[in-house]
Coordinates of C-alpha atoms in Angstrom, one line a residue:
M1 CA 107.7 129.7 28.7
K2 CA 107.7 125.9 28.3
P3 CA 105.4 123.7 30.3
S4 CA 106.7 122.0 33.4
V5 CA 105.5 120.4 36.6
T6 CA 107.3 120.4 40.0
L7 CA 106.0 118.1 42.7
R8 CA 105.3 120.2 45.8
G9 CA 103.8 117.6 48.0
T10 CA 100.9 115.3 48.8
S11 CA 98.3 115.5 51.6
R12 CA 96.0 112.7 52.8
L13 CA 92.3 113.3 53.0
D14 CA 91.2 110.0 54.3
E15 CA 93.1 106.8 55.3
R16 CA 90.0 104.6 54.5
A17 CA 87.8 106.1 51.8
L18 CA 84.9 104.2 50.3
Y19 CA 86.1 101.9 47.5
F20 CA 84.1 99.9 45.0
V21 CA 84.5 99.6 41.2
S22 CA 81.4 100.5 39.2
Y23 CA 81.4 101.3 35.4
D24 CA 85.1 100.8 35.7
G25 CA 85.4 103.9 38.0
L26 CA 85.3 105.0 41.6
V27 CA 82.6 107.2 43.1
N28 CA 85.3 109.4 44.7
N29 CA 87.3 109.8 41.5
N30 CA 85.1 110.3 38.5
S31 CA 87.0 113.0 36.5
F32 CA 83.8 114.6 35.2
Q33 CA 82.9 115.9 38.7
K34 CA 82.6 119.7 38.6
H35 CA 83.8 120.3 41.2
G36 CA 84.9 117.5 43.5
L37 CA 87.9 119.7 44.4
L38 CA 87.9 123.5 44.2
T39 CA 89.8 126.6 45.4
Y40 CA 88.2 129.8 46.6
R41 CA 89.6 132.8 48.4
G42 CA 92.8 131.1 49.6
H43 CA 91.3 127.8 50.7
Q44 CA 90.8 124.5 48.9
Y45 CA 87.7 122.3 49.4
A46 CA 87.3 118.6 48.7
A47 CA 84.3 116.2 48.9
W48 CA 84.2 112.4 49.2
Y49 CA 82.6 109.4 50.7
T50 CA 84.2 107.7 53.7
A51 CA 84.4 104.0 54.4
D52 CA 81.0 104.0 56.1
R53 CA 79.5 105.7 53.0
S54 CA 79.1 109.1 54.7
A55 CA 79.6 112.2 52.6
V56 CA 82.1 114.7 54.0
V57 CA 83.7 118.0 52.9
G58 CA 87.2 119.0 53.8
R59 CA 89.0 122.4 53.6
R60 CA 92.5 123.6 54.0
A61 CA 94.4 126.8 53.5
L62 CA 96.4 126.7 50.3
G63 CA 99.8 125.2 51.1
A64 CA 98.7 123.5 54.3
D65 CA 99.1 119.8 54.8
T66 CA 96.1 119.3 57.2
W67 CA 92.4 119.3 56.3
E68 CA 89.4 120.1 58.5
T69 CA 86.5 117.8 57.7
V70 CA 82.8 118.1 58.4
P71 CA 80.0 115.6 57.7
V72 CA 77.4 116.5 55.1
G73 CA 74.7 114.5 56.8
H74 CA 74.1 112.0 54.0
R75 CA 75.1 108.4 53.3
L76 CA 75.6 107.0 49.7
R77 CA 72.5 104.9 48.9
Y78 CA 74.0 102.2 46.6
D79 CA 77.2 101.2 44.8
D80 CA 77.2 103.3 41.7
S81 CA 80.2 105.4 40.7
H82 CA 78.0 107.9 38.9
N83 CA 76.6 109.1 42.3
V84 CA 79.4 111.7 42.7
I85 CA 79.6 114.7 44.9
S86 CA 79.8 118.1 43.1
M87 CA 80.4 121.5 44.7
G88 CA 79.9 125.1 43.6
V89 CA 80.4 128.6 45.1
C90 CA 78.1 131.5 44.6
A91 CA 80.3 134.7 44.6
V92 CA 77.2 136.8 45.3
D93 CA 76.6 135.5 48.8
G94 CA 79.6 133.3 49.6
R95 CA 77.6 130.1 50.0
L96 CA 78.9 126.6 49.3
H97 CA 76.4 124.5 47.3
I98 CA 76.7 120.7 47.1
V99 CA 74.7 118.2 45.0
L100 CA 75.3 114.5 45.4
D101 CA 74.1 110.9 45.1
A102 CA 72.0 110.8 41.9
H103 CA 72.0 108.7 38.8
S104 CA 68.8 109.0 36.8
D105 CA 66.8 109.5 40.0
A106 CA 66.3 111.9 42.9
F107 CA 69.2 114.2 44.0
F108 CA 70.3 115.5 47.4
C109 CA 71.7 118.9 48.0
V110 CA 73.1 121.3 50.6
R111 CA 73.2 125.1 50.7
S112 CA 75.5 126.5 53.4
A113 CA 75.1 129.6 55.5
A114 CA 75.7 132.9 53.6
G115 CA 79.3 134.0 53.7
L116 CA 80.7 130.7 54.7
L117 CA 83.4 130.8 52.1
D118 CA 84.1 134.5 52.0
E119 CA 86.3 134.6 55.1
P120 CA 87.2 131.0 55.8
A121 CA 89.9 131.7 58.3
A122 CA 87.4 133.4 60.6
T123 CA 84.5 131.0 59.9
A124 CA 83.7 127.9 61.9
W125 CA 83.7 124.7 59.8
T126 CA 80.7 122.9 61.3
P127 CA 77.6 120.8 60.2
A128 CA 75.5 123.8 61.3
A129 CA 77.3 126.0 58.9
L130 CA 76.7 123.6 56.0
G131 CA 73.0 123.4 56.8
P132 CA 70.5 120.5 56.3
V133 CA 70.4 118.0 53.4
R134 CA 67.5 118.8 51.0
T135 CA 65.9 117.1 48.0
T136 CA 65.1 120.3 46.1
L137 CA 66.9 123.4 45.3
D138 CA 65.1 125.6 47.8
G139 CA 61.8 124.2 46.6
L140 CA 62.8 123.8 42.9
A141 CA 62.5 120.1 42.2
L142 CA 64.0 120.0 38.6
T143 CA 63.5 116.4 37.5
P144 CA 63.1 112.9 39.1
R145 CA 65.7 111.6 36.6
F146 CA 68.7 113.7 37.6
T147 CA 72.4 112.9 36.8
Y148 CA 75.8 114.6 36.2
P149 CA 75.6 117.8 38.3
Q150 CA 78.2 120.4 37.2
F151 CA 78.5 123.8 38.8
L152 CA 79.8 126.9 36.9
T153 CA 80.0 130.5 37.8
T154 CA 78.8 133.2 35.4
P155 CA 80.9 136.4 34.8
E156 CA 78.6 138.2 37.1
G157 CA 79.2 135.8 39.9
L158 CA 75.9 133.9 39.7
L159 CA 76.0 130.1 40.2
Q160 CA 74.7 127.8 37.5
L161 CA 74.0 124.1 37.8
S162 CA 74.1 121.9 34.7
Y163 CA 72.5 118.4 34.8
R164 CA 70.9 115.7 32.6
D165 CA 67.2 115.0 32.6
G166 CA 66.7 111.4 31.4
V167 CA 68.9 108.4 31.0
S168 CA 71.8 107.2 28.9
G169 CA 70.8 107.2 25.2
D170 CA 67.7 109.3 25.9
G171 CA 68.6 112.3 27.9
R172 CA 68.6 116.1 27.7
N173 CA 70.9 118.7 29.2
A174 CA 69.4 121.5 31.3
L175 CA 70.5 124.5 33.4
A176 CA 69.4 126.1 36.6
E177 CA 70.6 129.4 38.0
Y178 CA 71.1 130.8 41.5
D179 CA 71.3 134.6 42.0
G180 CA 72.1 134.7 45.6
T181 CA 68.4 134.7 46.6
R182 CA 66.7 131.8 44.8
W183 CA 67.2 129.1 42.2
R184 CA 65.2 129.1 39.0
A185 CA 65.1 126.6 36.1
L186 CA 66.5 127.9 32.8
G187 CA 65.2 124.7 31.0
E188 CA 66.5 122.0 28.7
W189 CA 68.8 123.1 25.9
S190 CA 69.7 119.8 24.1
A191 CA 67.4 117.3 22.4
S192 CA 67.2 113.5 22.7
T193 CA 65.6 113.2 19.3
G194 CA 67.5 112.9 16.0
R195 CA 68.6 110.1 13.8
Y196 CA 71.9 108.2 13.4
G197 CA 71.5 105.0 11.3
T198 CA 68.6 103.1 12.9
S199 CA 68.7 105.1 16.1
R200 CA 66.1 107.8 16.8
A201 CA 67.0 108.6 20.5
R202 CA 70.3 109.9 21.9
N203 CA 72.0 111.7 24.7
M204 CA 74.5 114.6 24.5
Y205 CA 77.3 113.8 26.9
L206 CA 79.1 117.1 27.8
H207 CA 82.8 117.4 28.2
G208 CA 82.1 120.5 30.3
L209 CA 80.7 124.0 30.4
D210 CA 83.2 126.8 30.6
Y211 CA 83.0 130.6 30.4
D212 CA 85.9 132.5 28.8
R213 CA 87.0 136.0 30.0
H214 CA 84.7 137.6 27.5
G215 CA 81.6 135.9 28.8
R216 CA 81.1 133.3 26.1
L217 CA 80.0 129.8 27.3
H218 CA 81.7 126.9 25.5
A219 CA 80.6 123.3 25.4
F220 CA 82.1 120.2 23.7
F221 CA 80.2 116.9 23.7
T222 CA 79.8 113.5 22.2
W223 CA 76.5 111.8 21.1
R224 CA 75.4 108.4 22.4
E225 CA 72.6 106.6 20.6
Q226 CA 70.0 104.4 22.3
D227 CA 69.8 101.8 19.6
P228 CA 72.5 99.1 20.0
G229 CA 72.0 98.3 16.3
V230 CA 74.1 101.3 15.5
L231 CA 77.2 99.4 16.4
A232 CA 78.9 97.1 13.9
A233 CA 79.6 94.6 16.7
P234 CA 78.5 94.0 20.3
G235 CA 80.5 94.8 23.4
G236 CA 80.8 98.6 22.8
L237 CA 79.1 101.9 23.4
T238 CA 77.3 103.9 20.7
N239 CA 79.4 107.1 21.3
H240 CA 80.2 109.0 18.1
D241 CA 81.4 112.4 16.9
T242 CA 82.6 115.4 18.8
G243 CA 80.5 118.4 18.7
Y244 CA 80.9 122.0 19.8
V245 CA 78.4 124.8 20.6
Y246 CA 78.6 128.1 22.4
S247 CA 76.3 130.6 24.1
D248 CA 76.6 134.4 24.5
D249 CA 73.6 134.8 26.8
R250 CA 74.5 132.6 29.7
G251 CA 73.1 129.4 28.2
R252 CA 69.7 130.7 27.1
T253 CA 70.4 130.3 23.4
W254 CA 73.1 128.4 21.5
R255 CA 75.0 128.6 18.3
N256 CA 77.2 126.2 16.3
D257 CA 80.8 126.9 15.4
A258 CA 79.7 128.8 12.3
G259 CA 77.6 131.1 14.4
T260 CA 74.3 129.7 13.3
P261 CA 71.6 130.0 15.9
L262 CA 70.4 126.7 17.2
G263 CA 67.4 128.0 19.3
T264 CA 66.7 128.1 23.0
V265 CA 66.2 124.3 23.4
G266 CA 66.6 121.2 21.3
V267 CA 70.2 121.3 20.0
T268 CA 70.5 118.3 17.7
S269 CA 73.1 117.1 15.2
P270 CA 73.0 119.4 12.1
G271 CA 76.1 121.7 12.0
V272 CA 77.5 121.0 15.4
T273 CA 80.1 118.3 14.6
V274 CA 83.7 119.5 14.6
D275 CA 85.5 116.1 14.7
P276 CA 83.5 113.3 12.9
L277 CA 84.0 109.8 14.2
G278 CA 81.9 106.7 13.8
P279 CA 80.6 104.6 16.8
D280 CA 83.1 101.8 16.2
H281 CA 86.3 103.6 17.5
C282 CA 85.6 103.3 21.2
L283 CA 85.1 107.0 21.8
M284 CA 84.9 108.1 25.4
N285 CA 82.1 110.3 26.6
Q286 CA 82.5 113.2 29.1
E287 CA 86.2 113.7 28.6
S288 CA 87.4 117.3 29.2
Q289 CA 87.7 120.8 27.9
A290 CA 89.2 124.2 28.6
V291 CA 89.3 127.7 27.1
D292 CA 92.6 129.6 26.6
S293 CA 93.3 133.3 27.3
A294 CA 92.2 134.3 23.8
G295 CA 88.8 132.6 24.2
R296 CA 89.7 129.7 21.9
P297 CA 88.2 126.3 23.0
H298 CA 90.3 123.2 23.6
A299 CA 89.2 119.6 24.3
L300 CA 90.7 116.2 25.0
I301 CA 89.0 113.2 23.4
S302 CA 90.1 109.6 23.5
H303 CA 89.4 106.7 21.1
V304 CA 91.1 104.0 19.1
P305 CA 93.0 105.9 16.3
V306 CA 91.2 105.9 12.9
R307 CA 94.4 104.5 11.3
L308 CA 93.7 101.2 13.1
G309 CA 90.3 100.9 11.5
P310 CA 86.8 100.1 13.1
R311 CA 86.9 98.0 16.2
T312 CA 84.9 94.8 16.6
G313 CA 85.9 93.8 20.1
D314 CA 84.9 94.7 23.7
Y315 CA 84.9 98.4 24.3
V316 CA 87.0 98.3 27.5
T317 CA 89.5 95.8 26.2
E318 CA 89.9 97.7 22.9
R319 CA 90.5 101.0 24.8
V320 CA 93.0 99.5 27.2
R321 CA 95.0 98.0 24.3
H322 CA 94.7 100.6 21.6
A323 CA 93.1 104.0 22.6
R324 CA 95.0 107.2 22.5
V325 CA 94.2 110.7 23.8
H326 CA 93.8 113.4 21.2
H327 CA 94.0 117.2 21.7
L328 CA 91.3 119.0 19.7
R329 CA 91.5 122.8 19.5
K330 CA 90.7 125.9 17.4
D331 CA 93.7 127.8 16.1
A332 CA 94.1 131.6 15.7
C333 CA 92.8 131.3 12.1
G334 CA 89.6 129.6 13.2
R335 CA 90.6 126.1 12.0
W336 CA 90.2 122.9 14.1
R337 CA 93.4 121.1 14.8
K338 CA 93.7 117.5 16.2
T339 CA 96.9 116.0 17.6
E340 CA 97.4 112.5 19.0
I341 CA 99.2 112.5 22.3
P342 CA 102.0 110.0 22.0
V343 CA 101.5 108.3 25.4
P344 CA 99.6 105.0 25.5
L345 CA 96.4 105.4 27.4
G346 CA 96.5 101.9 28.9
S347 CA 93.1 102.5 30.5
S348 CA 89.5 102.6 29.6
Q349 CA 89.1 105.8 31.5
R350 CA 89.2 109.6 31.0
T351 CA 91.9 112.3 30.9
R352 CA 91.6 115.9 32.2
L353 CA 92.8 119.0 30.4
V354 CA 94.1 122.2 32.0
L355 CA 95.9 125.2 30.6
D356 CA 98.5 127.2 32.5
A357 CA 99.2 131.0 32.6
Y358 CA 101.0 130.8 29.2
D359 CA 98.3 128.6 27.6
N360 CA 100.5 125.6 27.6
A361 CA 98.3 122.5 27.7
Y362 CA 98.5 119.7 30.3
A363 CA 96.7 116.3 30.1
V364 CA 96.3 114.5 33.4
L365 CA 96.0 110.9 32.3
P366 CA 94.7 107.9 34.3
Y367 CA 96.9 106.8 37.1
G368 CA 98.0 110.4 37.7
R369 CA 100.4 110.7 34.7
I370 CA 100.9 114.2 33.3
A371 CA 101.8 115.1 29.7
A372 CA 102.1 118.6 28.3
A373 CA 102.4 120.6 25.1
S374 CA 103.6 124.1 24.6
R375 CA 101.6 126.9 23.1
D376 CA 104.7 128.0 21.1
S377 CA 104.7 124.7 19.3
G378 CA 101.0 125.0 18.3
H379 CA 100.4 122.4 21.0
T380 CA 102.1 119.7 18.9
D381 CA 105.1 118.8 21.1
W382 CA 103.3 116.6 23.6
T383 CA 105.8 115.0 26.2
L384 CA 105.3 113.0 29.3
L385 CA 106.4 115.1 32.3
F386 CA 105.3 112.8 35.2
D387 CA 104.8 109.1 35.0
G388 CA 102.6 108.7 38.2
D389 CA 105.4 106.8 40.0
G390 CA 104.7 106.4 43.7
L391 CA 101.0 107.3 43.6
N392 CA 99.5 103.9 43.1
A393 CA 96.4 105.7 41.7
F394 CA 93.4 103.6 40.6
G395 CA 92.5 105.3 37.4
E396 CA 90.8 108.7 36.8
V397 CA 91.7 111.7 39.0
V398 CA 89.7 114.8 40.0
V399 CA 91.4 118.0 39.0
D400 CA 91.0 121.3 40.7
E401 CA 90.2 123.5 37.7
T402 CA 90.1 126.6 39.8
R403 CA 93.4 126.5 41.6
I404 CA 95.7 127.2 38.7
A405 CA 94.5 130.8 38.4
A406 CA 94.9 131.3 42.1
D407 CA 98.5 130.2 42.6
A408 CA 99.7 128.4 39.5
V409 CA 99.4 125.0 41.2
L410 CA 98.0 121.9 39.5
S411 CA 96.1 119.9 42.2
F412 CA 94.3 116.7 41.8
L413 CA 92.5 114.2 44.0
Y414 CA 93.3 110.5 43.6
Q415 CA 92.5 107.2 45.4
E416 CA 94.9 104.4 45.8
R417 CA 94.3 101.1 44.1
S418 CA 92.6 98.5 46.3
T419 CA 90.7 95.2 45.7
G420 CA 87.0 94.3 46.1
T421 CA 85.4 96.8 48.6
T422 CA 88.4 97.3 50.8
P423 CA 88.7 101.0 51.7
S424 CA 91.9 102.8 50.5
P425 CA 93.7 106.1 51.1
L426 CA 92.5 109.2 49.3
H427 CA 95.0 112.0 48.6
V428 CA 95.5 115.4 47.0
V429 CA 98.8 116.0 45.2
D430 CA 100.1 119.4 44.2
F431 CA 102.4 120.3 41.3
A432 CA 103.8 123.8 40.6
L433 CA 103.3 125.1 37.1
P434 CA 105.0 128.0 35.3
R435 CA 103.7 131.3 36.7
R436 CA 103.8 134.8 35.3
P437 CA 105.9 137.3 37.3
G438 CA 103.9 140.1 39.0
P439 CA 103.0 141.6 42.4
H440 CA 100.6 138.7 43.2
G441 CA 102.5 135.9 41.4
A442 CA 99.1 134.6 40.2
G443 CA 98.4 132.8 37.0
R444 CA 95.8 133.8 34.3
R445 CA 92.5 135.0 35.8

């Protein structure tokens, strides 16, 4: 089955959502949010900041046009697009968890009433059901330098929270886990030490964390160095190399692609790079990843192609003019393959990767454009399927990574382009993807 997208419709979340550009992005539309948009038991949930800076969560039945919204009880503290809202669901007790408004400082969180998401059609959607805003995970403080919350669900239905402890260029990845009763810290698993040129401190920027159907946890990442002397010229970021590691014990210990144990904490450089690239090619951090039905890892990375040589200009300018998205994946023989997607990026921002029920790959590019490649071609026949016409999307979009398995629909949240700090409409658009025939008509689970 070839990849395809069929527009099913667009729904409006907010006529006047908060709008300001920071780090070339919007706080409601940073694509690395996991999850700013999610599907669970026949309902879809979205989280965003309104024009008055209030955090809200909306829900709708799949296929419905209207959303019910409820305030979280928190207002965004300052104009920083990193202070995103992320949501997660614990399958053990049906609670919605929210973490928000943190960039290398304190975080805020909500844990809903038990069972809130188990039977949504029969459950009142109210502030009381969400519960109060807290500054710890039920007493677990984690770190005063908290950034990049990402929720993921283990094969057993436990909820995990990934986050960074530290700052850009000197940060460490860590995990916490909720079993339906309490949160506990699993600890840091990457190191901020190491050496690249003159730099002795770095940060591992995750593309994501994803479990496959066999229970293996996959992670792609890039390194960023603290020392600006690593760059050949000013005006850039010290992002370099794409690495890959995996864990077979729910993130307690990690191995590189060769299967070599890397210990319980302190993953550093040796043996983890699967796509070498120097810091002078405008490599983006925190792009995206997915795992196919055979448990093979895929990632999207974007940078100025090597054929154009090292870049000496401004990072953003060079990316807008020259960067391309590349599809990096492991084939059935265990070899890493890399294909340049022949669609100009035209942006400094990130692209999201999803796989359909047939393991066809879809790249949701900035401005809501969609390109795809078929599994049957070995993911080499990348073609633009939707050019974003009519969306007027600002840049990055937030993809619902969970909905495709539910009903073979690609949903993403986007915000319309505006100017200055003038609020603008926020939408969710839905595209039907190829689905396997069957009694439930669902995609890959």
